CSV table of C-alpha atoms and ligand atoms in Angstrom, one decimal:
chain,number,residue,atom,x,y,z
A,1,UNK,CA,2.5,-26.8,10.6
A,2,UNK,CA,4.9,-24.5,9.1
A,3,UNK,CA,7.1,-21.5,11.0
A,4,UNK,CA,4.7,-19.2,9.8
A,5,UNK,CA,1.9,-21.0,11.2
A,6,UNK,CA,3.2,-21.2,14.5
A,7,UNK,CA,5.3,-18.1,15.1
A,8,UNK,CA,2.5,-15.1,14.6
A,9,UNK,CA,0.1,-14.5,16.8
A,10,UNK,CA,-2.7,-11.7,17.7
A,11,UNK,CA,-0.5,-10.3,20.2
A,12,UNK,CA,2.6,-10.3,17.9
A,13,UNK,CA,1.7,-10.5,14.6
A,14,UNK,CA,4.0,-10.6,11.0
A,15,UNK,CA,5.0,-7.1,10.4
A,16,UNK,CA,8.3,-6.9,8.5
A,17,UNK,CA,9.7,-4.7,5.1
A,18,UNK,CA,13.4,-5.6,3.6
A,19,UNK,CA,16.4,-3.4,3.2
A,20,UNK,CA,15.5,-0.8,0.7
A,21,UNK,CA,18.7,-1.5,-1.4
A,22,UNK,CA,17.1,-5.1,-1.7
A,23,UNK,CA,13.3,-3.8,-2.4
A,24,UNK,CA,14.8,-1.5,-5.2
A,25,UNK,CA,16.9,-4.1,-6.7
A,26,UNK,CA,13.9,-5.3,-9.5
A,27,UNK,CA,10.9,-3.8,-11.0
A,28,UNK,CA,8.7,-6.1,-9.6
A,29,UNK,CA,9.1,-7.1,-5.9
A,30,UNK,CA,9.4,-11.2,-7.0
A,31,UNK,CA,11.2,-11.9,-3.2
A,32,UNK,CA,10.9,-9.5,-0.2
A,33,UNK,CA,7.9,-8.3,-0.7
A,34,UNK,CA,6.9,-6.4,2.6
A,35,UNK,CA,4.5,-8.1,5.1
A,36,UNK,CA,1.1,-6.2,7.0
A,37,UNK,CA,-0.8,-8.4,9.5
A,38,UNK,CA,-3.3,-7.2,12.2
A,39,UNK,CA,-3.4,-10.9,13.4
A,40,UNK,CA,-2.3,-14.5,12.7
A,41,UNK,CA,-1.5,-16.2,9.3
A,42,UNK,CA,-4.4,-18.6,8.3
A,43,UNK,CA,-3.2,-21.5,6.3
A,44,UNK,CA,-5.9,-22.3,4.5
A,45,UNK,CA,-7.2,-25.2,1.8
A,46,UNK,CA,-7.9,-23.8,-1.5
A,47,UNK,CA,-10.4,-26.5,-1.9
A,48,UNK,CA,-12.7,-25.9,0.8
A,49,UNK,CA,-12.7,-22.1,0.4
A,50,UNK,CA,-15.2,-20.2,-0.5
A,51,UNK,CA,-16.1,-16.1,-1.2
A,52,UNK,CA,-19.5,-15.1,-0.6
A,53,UNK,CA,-21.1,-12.4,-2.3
A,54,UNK,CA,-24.1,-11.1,-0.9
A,55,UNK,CA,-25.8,-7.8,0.2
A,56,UNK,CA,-27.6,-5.5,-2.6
A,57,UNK,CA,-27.2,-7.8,-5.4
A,58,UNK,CA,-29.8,-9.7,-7.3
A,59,UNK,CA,-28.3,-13.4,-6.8
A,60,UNK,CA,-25.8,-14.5,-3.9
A,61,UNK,CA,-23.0,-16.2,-5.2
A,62,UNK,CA,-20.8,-18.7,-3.2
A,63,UNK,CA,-17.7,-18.8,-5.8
A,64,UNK,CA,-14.9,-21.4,-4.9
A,65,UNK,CA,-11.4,-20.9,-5.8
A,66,UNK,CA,-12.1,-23.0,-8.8
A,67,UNK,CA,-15.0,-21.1,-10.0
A,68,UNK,CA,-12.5,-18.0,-9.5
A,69,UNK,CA,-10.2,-19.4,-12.3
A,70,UNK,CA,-13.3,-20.3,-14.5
A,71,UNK,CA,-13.9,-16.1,-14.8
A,72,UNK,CA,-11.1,-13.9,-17.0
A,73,UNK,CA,-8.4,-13.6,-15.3
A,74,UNK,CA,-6.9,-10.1,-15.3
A,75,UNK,CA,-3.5,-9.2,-14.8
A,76,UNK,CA,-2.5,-5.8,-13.4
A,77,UNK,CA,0.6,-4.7,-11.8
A,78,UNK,CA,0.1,-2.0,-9.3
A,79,UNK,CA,2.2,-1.1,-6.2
A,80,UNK,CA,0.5,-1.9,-2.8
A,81,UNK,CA,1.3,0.5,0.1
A,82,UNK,CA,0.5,0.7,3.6
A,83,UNK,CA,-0.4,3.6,4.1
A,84,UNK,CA,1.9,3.9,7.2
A,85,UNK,CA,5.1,3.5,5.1
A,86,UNK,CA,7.8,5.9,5.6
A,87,UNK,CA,5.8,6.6,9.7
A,88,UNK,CA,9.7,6.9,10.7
A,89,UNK,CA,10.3,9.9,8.8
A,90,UNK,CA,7.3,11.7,10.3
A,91,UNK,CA,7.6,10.3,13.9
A,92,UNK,CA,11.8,11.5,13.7
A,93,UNK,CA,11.5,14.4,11.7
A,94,UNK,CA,8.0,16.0,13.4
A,95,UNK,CA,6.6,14.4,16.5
A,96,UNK,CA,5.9,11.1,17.5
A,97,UNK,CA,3.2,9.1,16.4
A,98,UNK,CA,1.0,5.8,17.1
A,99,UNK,CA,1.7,2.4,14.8
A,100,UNK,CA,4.2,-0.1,13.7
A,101,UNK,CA,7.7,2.0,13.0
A,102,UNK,CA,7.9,1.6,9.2
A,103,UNK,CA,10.5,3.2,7.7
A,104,UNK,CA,10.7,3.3,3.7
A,105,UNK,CA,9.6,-0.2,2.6
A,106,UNK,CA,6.2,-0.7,3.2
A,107,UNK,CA,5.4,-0.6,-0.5
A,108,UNK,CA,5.9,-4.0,-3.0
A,109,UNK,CA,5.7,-3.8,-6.8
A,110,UNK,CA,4.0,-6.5,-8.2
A,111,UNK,CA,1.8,-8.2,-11.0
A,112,UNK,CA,-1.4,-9.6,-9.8
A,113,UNK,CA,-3.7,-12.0,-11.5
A,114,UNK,CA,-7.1,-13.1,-10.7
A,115,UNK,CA,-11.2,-12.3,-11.9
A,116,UNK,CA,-11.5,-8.2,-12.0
A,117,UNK,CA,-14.3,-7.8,-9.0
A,118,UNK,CA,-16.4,-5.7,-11.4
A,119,UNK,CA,-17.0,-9.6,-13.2
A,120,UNK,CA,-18.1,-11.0,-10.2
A,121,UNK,CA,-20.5,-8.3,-9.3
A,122,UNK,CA,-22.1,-8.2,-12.9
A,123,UNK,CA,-22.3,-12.0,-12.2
A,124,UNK,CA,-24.4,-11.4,-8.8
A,125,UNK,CA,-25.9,-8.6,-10.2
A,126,UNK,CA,-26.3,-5.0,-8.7
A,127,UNK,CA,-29.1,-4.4,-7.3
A,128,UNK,CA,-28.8,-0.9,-6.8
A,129,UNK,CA,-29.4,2.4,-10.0
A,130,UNK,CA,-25.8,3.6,-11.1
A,131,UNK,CA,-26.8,6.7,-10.0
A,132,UNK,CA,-26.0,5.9,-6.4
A,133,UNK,CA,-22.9,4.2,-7.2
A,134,UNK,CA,-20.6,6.7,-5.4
A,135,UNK,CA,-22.5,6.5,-2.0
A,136,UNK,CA,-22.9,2.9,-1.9
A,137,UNK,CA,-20.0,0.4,-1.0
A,138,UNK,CA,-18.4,-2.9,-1.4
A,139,UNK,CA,-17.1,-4.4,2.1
A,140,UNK,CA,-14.4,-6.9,1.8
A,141,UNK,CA,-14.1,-9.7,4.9
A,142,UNK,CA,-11.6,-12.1,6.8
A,143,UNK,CA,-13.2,-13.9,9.3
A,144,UNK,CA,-10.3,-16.6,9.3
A,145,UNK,CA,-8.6,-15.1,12.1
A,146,UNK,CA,-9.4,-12.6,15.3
A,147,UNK,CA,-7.0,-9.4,14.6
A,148,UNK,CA,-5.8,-6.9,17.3
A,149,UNK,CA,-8.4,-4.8,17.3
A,150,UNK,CA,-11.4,-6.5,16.0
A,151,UNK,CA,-12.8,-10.0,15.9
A,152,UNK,CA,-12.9,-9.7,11.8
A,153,UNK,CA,-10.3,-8.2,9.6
A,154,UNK,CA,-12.4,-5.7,7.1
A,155,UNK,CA,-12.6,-3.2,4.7
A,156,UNK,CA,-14.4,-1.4,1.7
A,157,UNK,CA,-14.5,0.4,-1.0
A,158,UNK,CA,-17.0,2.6,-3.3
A,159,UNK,CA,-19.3,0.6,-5.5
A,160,UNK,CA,-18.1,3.2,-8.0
A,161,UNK,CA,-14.6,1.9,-8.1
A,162,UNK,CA,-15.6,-1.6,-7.4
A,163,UNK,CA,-17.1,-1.3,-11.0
A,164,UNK,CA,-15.0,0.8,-13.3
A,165,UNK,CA,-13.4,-1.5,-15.8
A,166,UNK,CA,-10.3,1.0,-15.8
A,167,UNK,CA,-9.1,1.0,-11.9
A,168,UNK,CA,-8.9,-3.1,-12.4
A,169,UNK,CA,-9.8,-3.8,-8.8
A,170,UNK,CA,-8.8,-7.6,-8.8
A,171,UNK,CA,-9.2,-10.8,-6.7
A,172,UNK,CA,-6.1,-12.1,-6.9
A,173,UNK,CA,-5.3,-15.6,-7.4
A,174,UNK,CA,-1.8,-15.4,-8.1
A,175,UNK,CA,1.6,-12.7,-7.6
A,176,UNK,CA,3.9,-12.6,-10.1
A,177,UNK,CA,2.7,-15.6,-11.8
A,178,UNK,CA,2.8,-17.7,-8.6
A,179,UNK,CA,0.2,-18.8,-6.3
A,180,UNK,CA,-0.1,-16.4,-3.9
A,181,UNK,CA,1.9,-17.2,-0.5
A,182,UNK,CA,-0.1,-18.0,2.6
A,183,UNK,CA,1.2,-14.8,4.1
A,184,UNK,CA,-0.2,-12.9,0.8
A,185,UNK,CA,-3.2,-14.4,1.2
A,186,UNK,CA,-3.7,-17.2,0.0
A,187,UNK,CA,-6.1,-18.7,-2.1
A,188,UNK,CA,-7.4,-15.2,-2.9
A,189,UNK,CA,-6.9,-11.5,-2.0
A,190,UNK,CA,-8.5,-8.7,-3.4
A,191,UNK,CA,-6.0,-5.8,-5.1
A,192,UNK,CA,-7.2,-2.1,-5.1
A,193,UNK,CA,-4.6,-0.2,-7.4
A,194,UNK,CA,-3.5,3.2,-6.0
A,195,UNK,CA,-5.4,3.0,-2.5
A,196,UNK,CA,-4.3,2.6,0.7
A,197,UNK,CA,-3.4,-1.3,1.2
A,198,UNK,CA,-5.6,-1.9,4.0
A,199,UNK,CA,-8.4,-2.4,1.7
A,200,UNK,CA,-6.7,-4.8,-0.1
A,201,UNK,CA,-7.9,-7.6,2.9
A,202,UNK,CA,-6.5,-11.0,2.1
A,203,UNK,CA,-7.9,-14.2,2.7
A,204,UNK,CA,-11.0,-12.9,1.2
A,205,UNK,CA,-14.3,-14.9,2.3
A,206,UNK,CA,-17.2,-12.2,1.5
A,207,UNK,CA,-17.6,-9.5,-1.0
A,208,UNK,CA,-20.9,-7.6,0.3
A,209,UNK,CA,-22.7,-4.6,-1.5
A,210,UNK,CA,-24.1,-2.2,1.3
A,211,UNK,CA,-25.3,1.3,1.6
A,212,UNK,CA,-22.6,1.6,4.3
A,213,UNK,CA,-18.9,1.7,4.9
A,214,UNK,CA,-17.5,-1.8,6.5
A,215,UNK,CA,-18.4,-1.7,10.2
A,216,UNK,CA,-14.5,-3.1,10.7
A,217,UNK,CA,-12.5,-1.6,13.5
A,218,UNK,CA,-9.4,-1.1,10.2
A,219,UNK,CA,-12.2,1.0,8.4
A,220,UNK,CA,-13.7,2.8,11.5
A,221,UNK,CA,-11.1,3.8,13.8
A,222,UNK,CA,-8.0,3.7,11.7
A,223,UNK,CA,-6.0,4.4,8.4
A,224,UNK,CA,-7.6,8.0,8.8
A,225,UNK,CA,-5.9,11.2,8.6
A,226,UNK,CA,-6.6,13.3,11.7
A,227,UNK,CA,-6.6,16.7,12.3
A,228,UNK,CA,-3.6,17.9,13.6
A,229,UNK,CA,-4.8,18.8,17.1
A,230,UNK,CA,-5.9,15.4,17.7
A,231,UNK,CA,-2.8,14.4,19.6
A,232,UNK,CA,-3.8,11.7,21.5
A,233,UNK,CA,-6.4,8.5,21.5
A,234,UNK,CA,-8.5,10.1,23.5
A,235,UNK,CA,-8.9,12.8,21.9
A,236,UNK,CA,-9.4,10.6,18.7
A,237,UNK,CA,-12.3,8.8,19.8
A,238,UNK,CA,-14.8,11.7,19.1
A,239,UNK,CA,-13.0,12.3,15.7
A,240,UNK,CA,-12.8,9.4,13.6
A,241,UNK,CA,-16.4,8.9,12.9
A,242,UNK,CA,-15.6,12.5,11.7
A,243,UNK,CA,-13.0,11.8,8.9
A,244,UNK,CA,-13.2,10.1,6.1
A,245,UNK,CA,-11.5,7.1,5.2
A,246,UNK,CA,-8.4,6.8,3.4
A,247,UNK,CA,-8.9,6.1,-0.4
A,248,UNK,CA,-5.9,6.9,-2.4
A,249,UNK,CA,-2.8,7.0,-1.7
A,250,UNK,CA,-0.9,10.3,-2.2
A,251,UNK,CA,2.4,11.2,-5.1
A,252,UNK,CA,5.5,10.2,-3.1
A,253,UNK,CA,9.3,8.9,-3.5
A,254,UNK,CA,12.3,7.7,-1.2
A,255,UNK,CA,15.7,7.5,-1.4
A,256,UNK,CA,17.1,4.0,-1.0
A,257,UNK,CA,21.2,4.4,-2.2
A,258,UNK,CA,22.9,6.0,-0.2
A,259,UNK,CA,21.3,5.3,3.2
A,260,UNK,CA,21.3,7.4,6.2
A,261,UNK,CA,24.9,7.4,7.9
A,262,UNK,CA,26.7,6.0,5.7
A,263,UNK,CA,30.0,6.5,3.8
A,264,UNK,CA,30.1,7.1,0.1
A,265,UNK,CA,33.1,7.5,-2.3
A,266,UNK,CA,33.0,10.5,-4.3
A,267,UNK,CA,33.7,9.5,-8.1
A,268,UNK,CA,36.1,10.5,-10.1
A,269,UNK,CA,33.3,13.0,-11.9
A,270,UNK,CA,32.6,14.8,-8.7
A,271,UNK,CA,29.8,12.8,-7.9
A,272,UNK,CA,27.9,10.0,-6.4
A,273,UNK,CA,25.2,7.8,-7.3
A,274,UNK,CA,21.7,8.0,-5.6
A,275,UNK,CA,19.1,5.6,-6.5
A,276,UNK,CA,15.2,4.9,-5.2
A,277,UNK,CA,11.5,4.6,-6.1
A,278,UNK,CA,8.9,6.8,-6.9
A,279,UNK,CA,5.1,6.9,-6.2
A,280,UNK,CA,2.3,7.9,-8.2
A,281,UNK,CA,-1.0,9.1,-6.5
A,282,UNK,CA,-3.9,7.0,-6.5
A,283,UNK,CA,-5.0,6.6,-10.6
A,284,UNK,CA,-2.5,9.6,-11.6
A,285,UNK,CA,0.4,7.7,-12.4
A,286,UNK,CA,2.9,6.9,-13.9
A,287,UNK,CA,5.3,9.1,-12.2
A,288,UNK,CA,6.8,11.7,-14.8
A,289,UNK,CA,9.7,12.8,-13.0
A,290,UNK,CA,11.9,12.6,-10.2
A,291,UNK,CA,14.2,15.4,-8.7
A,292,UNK,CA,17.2,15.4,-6.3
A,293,UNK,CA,18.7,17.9,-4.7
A,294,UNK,CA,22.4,18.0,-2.9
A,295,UNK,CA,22.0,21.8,-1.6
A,296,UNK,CA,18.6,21.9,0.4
A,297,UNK,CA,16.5,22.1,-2.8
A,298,UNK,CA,18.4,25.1,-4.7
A,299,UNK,CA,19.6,22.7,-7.7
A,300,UNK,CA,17.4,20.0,-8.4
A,301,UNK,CA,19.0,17.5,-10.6
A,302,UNK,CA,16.2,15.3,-12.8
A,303,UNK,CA,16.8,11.5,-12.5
A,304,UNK,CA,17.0,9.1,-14.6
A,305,UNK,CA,13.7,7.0,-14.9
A,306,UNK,CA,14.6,3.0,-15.1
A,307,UNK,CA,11.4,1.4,-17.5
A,308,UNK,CA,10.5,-2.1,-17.7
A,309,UNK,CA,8.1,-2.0,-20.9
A,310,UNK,CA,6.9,-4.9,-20.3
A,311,UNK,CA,5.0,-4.2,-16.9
A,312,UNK,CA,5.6,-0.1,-16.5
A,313,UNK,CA,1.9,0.9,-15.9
A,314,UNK,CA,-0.2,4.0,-14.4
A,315,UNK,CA,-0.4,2.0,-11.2
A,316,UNK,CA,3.0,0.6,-11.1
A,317,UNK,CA,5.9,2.3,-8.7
A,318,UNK,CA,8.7,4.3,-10.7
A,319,UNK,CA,12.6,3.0,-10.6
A,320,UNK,CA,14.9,6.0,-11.0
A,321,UNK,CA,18.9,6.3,-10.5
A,322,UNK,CA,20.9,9.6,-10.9
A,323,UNK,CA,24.5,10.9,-10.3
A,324,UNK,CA,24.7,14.0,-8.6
A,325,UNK,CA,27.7,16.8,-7.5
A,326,UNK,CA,28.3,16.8,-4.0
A,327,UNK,CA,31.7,17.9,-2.0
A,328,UNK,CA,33.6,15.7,0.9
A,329,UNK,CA,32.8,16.0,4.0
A,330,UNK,CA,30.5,14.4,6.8
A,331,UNK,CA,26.4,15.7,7.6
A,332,UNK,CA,25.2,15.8,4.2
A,333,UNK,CA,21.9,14.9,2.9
A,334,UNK,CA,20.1,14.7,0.4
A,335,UNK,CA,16.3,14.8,-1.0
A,336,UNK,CA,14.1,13.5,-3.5
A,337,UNK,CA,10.6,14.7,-4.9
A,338,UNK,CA,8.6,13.2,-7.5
A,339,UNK,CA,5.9,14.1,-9.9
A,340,UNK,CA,3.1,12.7,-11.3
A,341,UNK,CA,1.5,12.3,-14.7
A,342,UNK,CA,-1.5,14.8,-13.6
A,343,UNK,CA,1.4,17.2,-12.2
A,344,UNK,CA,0.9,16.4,-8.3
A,345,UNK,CA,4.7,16.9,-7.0
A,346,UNK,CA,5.7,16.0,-3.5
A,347,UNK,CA,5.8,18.7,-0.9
A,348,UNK,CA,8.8,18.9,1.2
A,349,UNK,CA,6.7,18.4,4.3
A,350,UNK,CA,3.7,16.3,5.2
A,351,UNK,CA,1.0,17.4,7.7
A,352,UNK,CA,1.5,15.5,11.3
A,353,UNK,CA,-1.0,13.2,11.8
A,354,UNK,CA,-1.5,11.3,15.2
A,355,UNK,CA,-1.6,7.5,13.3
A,356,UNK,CA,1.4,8.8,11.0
A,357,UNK,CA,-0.4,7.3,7.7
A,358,UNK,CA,0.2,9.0,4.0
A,359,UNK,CA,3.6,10.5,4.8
A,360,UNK,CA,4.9,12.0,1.6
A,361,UNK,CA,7.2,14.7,2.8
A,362,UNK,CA,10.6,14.7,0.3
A,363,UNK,CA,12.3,11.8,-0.1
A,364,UNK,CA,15.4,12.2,2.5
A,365,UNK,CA,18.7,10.3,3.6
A,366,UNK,CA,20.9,12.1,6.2
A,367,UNK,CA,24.3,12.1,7.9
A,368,UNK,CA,25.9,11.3,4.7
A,369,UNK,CA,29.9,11.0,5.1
A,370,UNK,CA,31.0,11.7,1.1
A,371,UNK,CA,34.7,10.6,1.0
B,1,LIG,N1,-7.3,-10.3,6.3
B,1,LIG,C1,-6.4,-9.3,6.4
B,1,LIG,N2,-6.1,-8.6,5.3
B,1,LIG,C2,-5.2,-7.6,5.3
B,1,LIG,C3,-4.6,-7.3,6.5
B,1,LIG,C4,-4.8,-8.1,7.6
B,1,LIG,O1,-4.2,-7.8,8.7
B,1,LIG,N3,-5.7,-9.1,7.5
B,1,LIG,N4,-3.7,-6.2,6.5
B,1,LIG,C5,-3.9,-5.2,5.5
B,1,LIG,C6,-2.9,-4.1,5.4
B,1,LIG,S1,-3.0,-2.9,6.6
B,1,LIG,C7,-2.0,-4.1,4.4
B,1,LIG,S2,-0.9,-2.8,4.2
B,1,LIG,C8,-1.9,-5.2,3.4
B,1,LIG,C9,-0.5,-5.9,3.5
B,1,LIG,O2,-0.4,-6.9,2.6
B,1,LIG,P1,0.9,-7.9,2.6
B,1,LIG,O3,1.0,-8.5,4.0
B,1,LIG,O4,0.6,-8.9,1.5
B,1,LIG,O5,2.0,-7.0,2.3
B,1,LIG,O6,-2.9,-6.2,3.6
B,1,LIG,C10,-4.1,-5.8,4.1
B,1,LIG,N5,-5.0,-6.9,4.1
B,2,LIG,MO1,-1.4,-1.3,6.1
């Protein structure tokens, strides 16, 4: 058995992100890549594995890992985000909140390769008019493992997504060109581009098409946004069947050089360098530009944007560096704000929220000693 196998649990399962100066340090996230578990790593055998595609479709389909390589494979390289990254900032900066403590890098950059799920369903056939598309879903399921919360690990999707060639909704054999890693999900995954990564459930056994939303504890009673006033689990019981749950994820960006309390040189021009990653939302990207600002948002100097032809896309995060004019002195900070290629810009504040999810206030680092 490997560490992996034996060291996560139910109880106390993998939930880690690297230092931001590492996560920044290539365009796509090839080592470090952030890790979200609601239960135990399965090891499993590629051989014996099998997806299951039922529900409203005109033929079941039980597809094994080789039959997965038989379809086109499709590449894509998207960012996946839990949608309770930067939680921290929201918990520090406005009130406390319930979840894992994620700071800035819950997010990974990365090029996925597998059949596009839209094949596979044309292969079972839908058995359901286009029309009704938009109302009708596609569950994804682990039943590999019990998870916190739920005997299952599941999630869905619209049917209407599931099916547009252009939001590449893969199952995803391999990352970056590699078999994916047992922790990734190994022997497949599915990928939704631009929405919230609990969808994106790993160790993928069934695909089903239903009139309803998955029945999974992750898609009923979590990675919601909730009012305001709900401030307490209690309180959120009665709600969450009220809200709807979270699709896309929202514009964003973070500051990862210089981080908070620490001591910068000024350079000899005055200035020093700042450097982090940008966020599109959902299928709006790429990000266009990114701002930063030394003096509480008065001057906004625009960044640099840092390409990588080769696998820049409209799902793909956003590299950026800039140099910007500050004085000496200690409890300086400084912000970030980004926009997107359909012109949503960050807000300087996001809404609290009693799980903390979609924060997207500025990007901030604080108690910065310039010397
Ligand atoms: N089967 C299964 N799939 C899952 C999860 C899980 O706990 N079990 N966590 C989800 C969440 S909340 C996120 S953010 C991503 C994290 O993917 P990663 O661990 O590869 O970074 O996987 C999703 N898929
Ligand atoms: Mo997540």
């Amino acid at each position: 058995m490997s560490d992996l196998q034996t060291e996560y649990s139910v109880d106390e399962p993998l939930n880690r992100e690297p230092p931001l100066k590492d996560l920044v340090s290539s365009f796509l996230t090839t080592k470090n890549g952030y890790d979200r578990n609601h239960g135990p790593i399965p090891h499993l055998d590629a051989s014996k594995h099998i997806v299951q595609v039922d529900g409203a479709v005109k033929r079941q389909l039980s597809l094994s890992v080789d039959d997965l390589k038989t379809l086109t494979q499709h590449e894509v390289v998207c960012a996946l985000q839990c949608a309770g990254n930067r939680r921290h900032t929201m918990r520090t900066q406005i009130k406390e909140v319930q979840g894992v403590d994620w700071y800035d890098g819950a997010v990974m950059n990365c090029k996925w390769e597998g059949p596009l799920l839209k094949d596979v369903l044309v292969h079972a056939g839908i058995d359901i008019e286009e029309s009704r598309w938009k109302e009708t879903h596609v569950a994804f399921a682990c039943f590999q493992v019990k998870v916190q919360e739920d005997d299952w690990y599941g999630g869905s999707i619209p049917l209407d997504r599931a099916m547009r060639a252009d939001a590449e909704v893969v199952l995803a054999l391999k990352m970056n060109a590699e078999v994916l890693k047992p922790n990734h999900g190994f022997p497949v995954r599915v990928v939704v581009p631009g929405v919230a990564g609990a969808r994106s459930v790993k160790w993928l056994d069934r695909i089903t098409v239903q009139a309803t939303e998955s029945k999974n504890f992750y898609q009923q009673h979590d990675y919601k946004i909730l009012p305001p006033h709900i401030d307490s689990a209690q309180a959120a019981e009665n709600m969450w069947a009220n809200v709807p749950a979270l699709e896309e994820m929202p514009v964003n960006s973070v500051i990862a050089v210089p981080q908070p309390g620490s001591i910068t040189e000024l350079g000899s021009d005055g200035c020093i360098e700042v450097s982090g990653y940008a966020l599109p939302s959902g299928e709006s990207g790429p990000v266009v530009k990114v701002e930063v600002t030394a003096d509480e948002g008065i001057h906004w100097v625009e960044a640099e944007l840092l390409s990588d032809d080769e696998h820049k896309g409209k799902w793909a995060w956003t590299l950026w560096k800039t140099r910007i004019s500050m004085e000496k002195g200690k409890s300086q900070r400084l912000f970030s704000r980004a926009t997107d290629n359909a012109g949503n810009v960050q807000e300087s504040m996001t809404m609290w929220n009693l799980r903390g999810v979609c924060y997207n206030g500025y990007g901030e680092t604080r108690d910065l000693a310039i010397v």
